[in-house]
Short mmCIF file of C-alpha atoms in Angstrom, two decimals:
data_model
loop_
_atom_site.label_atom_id
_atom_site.label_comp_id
_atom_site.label_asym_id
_atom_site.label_seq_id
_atom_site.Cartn_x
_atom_site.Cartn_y
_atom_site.Cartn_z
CA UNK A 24 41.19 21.61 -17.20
CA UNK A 25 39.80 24.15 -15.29
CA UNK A 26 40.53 25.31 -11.61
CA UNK A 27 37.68 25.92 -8.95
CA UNK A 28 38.88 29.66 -9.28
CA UNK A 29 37.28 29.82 -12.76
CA UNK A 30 34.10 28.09 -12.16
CA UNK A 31 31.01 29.78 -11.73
CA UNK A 32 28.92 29.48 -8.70
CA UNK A 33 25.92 27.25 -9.23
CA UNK A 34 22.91 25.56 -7.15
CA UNK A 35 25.14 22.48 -7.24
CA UNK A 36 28.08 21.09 -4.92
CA UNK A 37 30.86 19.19 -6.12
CA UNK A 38 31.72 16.31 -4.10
CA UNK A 39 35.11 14.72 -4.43
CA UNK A 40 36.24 11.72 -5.27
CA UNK A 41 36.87 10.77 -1.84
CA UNK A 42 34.23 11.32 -0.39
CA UNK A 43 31.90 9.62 -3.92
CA UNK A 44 33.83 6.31 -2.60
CA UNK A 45 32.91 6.58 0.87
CA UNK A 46 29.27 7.39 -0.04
CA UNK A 47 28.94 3.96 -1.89
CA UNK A 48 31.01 2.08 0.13
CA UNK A 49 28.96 2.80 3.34
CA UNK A 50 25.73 2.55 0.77
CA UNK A 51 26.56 -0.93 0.05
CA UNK A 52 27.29 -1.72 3.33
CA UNK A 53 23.64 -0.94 4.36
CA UNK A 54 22.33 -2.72 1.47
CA UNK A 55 24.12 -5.98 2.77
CA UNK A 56 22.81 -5.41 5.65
CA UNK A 57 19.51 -5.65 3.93
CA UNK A 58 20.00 -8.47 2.22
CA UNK A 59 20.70 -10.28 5.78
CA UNK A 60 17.60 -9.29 6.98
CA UNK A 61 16.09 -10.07 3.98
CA UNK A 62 17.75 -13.27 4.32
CA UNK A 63 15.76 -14.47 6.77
CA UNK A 64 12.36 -14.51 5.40
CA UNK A 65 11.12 -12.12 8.00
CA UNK A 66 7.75 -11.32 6.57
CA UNK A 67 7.36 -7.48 5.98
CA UNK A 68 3.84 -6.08 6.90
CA UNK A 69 2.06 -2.27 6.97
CA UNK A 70 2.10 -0.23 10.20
CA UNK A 71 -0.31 2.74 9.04
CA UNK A 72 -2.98 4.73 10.49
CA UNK A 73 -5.62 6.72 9.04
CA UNK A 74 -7.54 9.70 9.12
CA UNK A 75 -10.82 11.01 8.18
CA UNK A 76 -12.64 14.25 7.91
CA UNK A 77 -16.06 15.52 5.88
CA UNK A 78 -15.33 17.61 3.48
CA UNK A 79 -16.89 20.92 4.70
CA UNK A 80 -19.12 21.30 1.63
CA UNK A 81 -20.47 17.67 2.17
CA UNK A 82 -21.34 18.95 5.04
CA UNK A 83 -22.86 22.56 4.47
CA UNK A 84 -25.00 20.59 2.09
CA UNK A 85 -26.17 17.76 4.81
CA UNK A 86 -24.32 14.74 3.34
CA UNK A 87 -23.04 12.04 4.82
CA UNK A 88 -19.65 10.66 4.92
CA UNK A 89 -19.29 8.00 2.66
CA UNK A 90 -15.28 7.69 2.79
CA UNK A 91 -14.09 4.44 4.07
CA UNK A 92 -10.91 3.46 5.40
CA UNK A 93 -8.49 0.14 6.12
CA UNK A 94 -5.54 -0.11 7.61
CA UNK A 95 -4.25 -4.06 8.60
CA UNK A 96 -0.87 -5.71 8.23
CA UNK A 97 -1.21 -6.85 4.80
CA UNK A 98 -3.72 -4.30 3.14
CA UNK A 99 -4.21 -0.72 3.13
CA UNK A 100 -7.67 0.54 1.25
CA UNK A 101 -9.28 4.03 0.73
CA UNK A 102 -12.92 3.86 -0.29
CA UNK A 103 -14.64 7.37 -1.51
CA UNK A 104 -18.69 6.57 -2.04
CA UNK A 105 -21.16 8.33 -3.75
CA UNK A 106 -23.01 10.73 -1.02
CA UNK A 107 -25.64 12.08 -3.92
CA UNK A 108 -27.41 8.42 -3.41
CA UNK A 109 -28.59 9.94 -0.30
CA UNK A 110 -31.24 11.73 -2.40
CA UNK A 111 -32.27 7.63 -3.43
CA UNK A 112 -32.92 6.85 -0.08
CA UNK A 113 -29.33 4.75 0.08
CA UNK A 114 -26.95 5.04 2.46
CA UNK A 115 -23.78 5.50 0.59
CA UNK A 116 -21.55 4.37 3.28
CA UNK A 117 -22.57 0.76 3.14
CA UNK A 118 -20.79 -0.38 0.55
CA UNK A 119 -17.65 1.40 1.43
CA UNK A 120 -16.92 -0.01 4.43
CA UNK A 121 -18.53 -3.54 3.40
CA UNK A 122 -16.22 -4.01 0.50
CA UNK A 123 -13.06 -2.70 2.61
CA UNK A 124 -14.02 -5.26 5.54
CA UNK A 125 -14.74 -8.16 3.45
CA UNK A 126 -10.79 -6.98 1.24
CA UNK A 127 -9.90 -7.06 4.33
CA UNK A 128 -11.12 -10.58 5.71
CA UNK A 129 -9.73 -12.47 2.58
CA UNK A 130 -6.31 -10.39 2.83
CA UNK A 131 -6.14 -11.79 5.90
CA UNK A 132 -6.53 -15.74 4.53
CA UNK A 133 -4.51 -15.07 1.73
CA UNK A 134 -1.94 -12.91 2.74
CA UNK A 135 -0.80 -13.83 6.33
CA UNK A 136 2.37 -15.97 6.03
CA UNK A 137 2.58 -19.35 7.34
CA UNK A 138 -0.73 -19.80 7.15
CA UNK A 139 -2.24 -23.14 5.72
CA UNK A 140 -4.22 -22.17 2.47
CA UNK A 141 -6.80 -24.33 0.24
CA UNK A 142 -5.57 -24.06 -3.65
CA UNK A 143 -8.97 -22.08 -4.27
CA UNK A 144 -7.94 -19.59 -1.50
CA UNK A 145 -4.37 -18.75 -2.69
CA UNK A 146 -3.78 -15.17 -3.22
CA UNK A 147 -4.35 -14.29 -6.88
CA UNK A 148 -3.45 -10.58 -6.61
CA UNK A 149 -5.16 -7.63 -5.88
CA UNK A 150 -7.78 -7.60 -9.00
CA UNK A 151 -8.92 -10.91 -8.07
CA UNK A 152 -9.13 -10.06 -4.11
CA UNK A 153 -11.48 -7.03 -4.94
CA UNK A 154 -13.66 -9.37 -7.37
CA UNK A 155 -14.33 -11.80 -4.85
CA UNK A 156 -14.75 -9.06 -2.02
CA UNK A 157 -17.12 -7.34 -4.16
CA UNK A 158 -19.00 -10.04 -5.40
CA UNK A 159 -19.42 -11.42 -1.42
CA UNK A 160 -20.73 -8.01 -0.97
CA UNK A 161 -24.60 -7.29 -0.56
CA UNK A 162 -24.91 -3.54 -0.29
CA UNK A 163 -25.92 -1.62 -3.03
CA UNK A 164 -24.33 1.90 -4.15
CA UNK A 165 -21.13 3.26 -5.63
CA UNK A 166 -17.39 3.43 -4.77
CA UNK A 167 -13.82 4.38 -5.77
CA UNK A 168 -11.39 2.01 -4.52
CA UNK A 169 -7.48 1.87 -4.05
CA UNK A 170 -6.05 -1.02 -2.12
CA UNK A 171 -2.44 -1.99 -1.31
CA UNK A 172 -1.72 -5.59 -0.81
CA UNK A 173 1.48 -6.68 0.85
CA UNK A 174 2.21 -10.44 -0.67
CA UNK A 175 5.06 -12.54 0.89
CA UNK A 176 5.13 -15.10 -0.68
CA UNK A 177 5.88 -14.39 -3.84
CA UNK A 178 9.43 -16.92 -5.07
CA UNK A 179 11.22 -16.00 -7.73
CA UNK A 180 13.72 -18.60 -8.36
CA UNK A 181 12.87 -20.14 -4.83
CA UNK A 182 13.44 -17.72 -3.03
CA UNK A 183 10.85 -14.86 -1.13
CA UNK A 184 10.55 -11.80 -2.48
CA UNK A 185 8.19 -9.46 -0.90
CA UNK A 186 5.63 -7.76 -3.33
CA UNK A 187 3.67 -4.51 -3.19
CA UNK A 188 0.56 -4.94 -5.63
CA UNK A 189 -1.30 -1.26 -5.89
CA UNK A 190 -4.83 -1.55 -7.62
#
């Protein structure tokens, strides 16, 4: 076995044994501590903010921003629209921000726990959210879309587990 004498220096560190233990003992102690909060069924929601800014090309060229954005407790959504319909007459914001509002009013039946829910409104994951948003929309145009959806009340084997559903 070699000494630390004959080893050559690396990028690395060596930790020893010691302190490997105490690393995963005090890492399972915090994720007991999770599980107790987890325990509890306190319902887990986004806290997010967002930011916007034209491109500066968009607007050397005189386009408008199309780029929508959501932020709410159980959805996050980025919309990027088509400014070229501009030169069709169409404002290319509309359906941006409509599709992103109405996401956003059905996350908000579907999603909120403890709320009382018709079978037809039960959260059927994000594909089906962005169907029925889309289809309740009436502006015309083109989008991009990514949403996060925060579900809680997902049970496997009867009990909550929190789900993160990216589309």
């Amino acid at each position: 076995m070699a000494s630390l004498q004959d080893m050559k220096r690396s990028p690395t560190f060596l930790v020893g044994t010691a302190q490997q233990k105490g690393i995963l003992e005090e890492f399972q102690r915090r994720e007991q501590h999770f599980t107790e909060e987890y325990q509890k069924n306190k319902p887990l929601c986004f806290s997010a903010r967002a930011y916007q800014q034209t491109h500066p090309a968009k607007v050397r060229m005189g386009y408008k921003d199309a780029d929508a954005t959501l932020t709410s407790p159980m959805l996050l959504g980025v919309c990027d629209g088509v400014s070229q319909l501009e030169e069709f007459n169409m404002d290319p914001s509309l359906l941006p921000n409509e599709l992103l509002r109405t996401c956003e009013e059905l996350a908000m039946v579907q999603l909120m726990p403890d709320q009382p829910l018709n079978p037809q409104d039960a959260y059927r994951g994000p594909i089906s959210l962005l169907k029925e948003a889309y289809e309740a929309s009436e502006s015309f145009g083109s989008t991009t879309v990514l949403l996060a959806a925060l579900d809680n009340g997902t049970r496997i084997h009867g009990k909550l587990h929190p789900m993160i559903a990216v589309l």
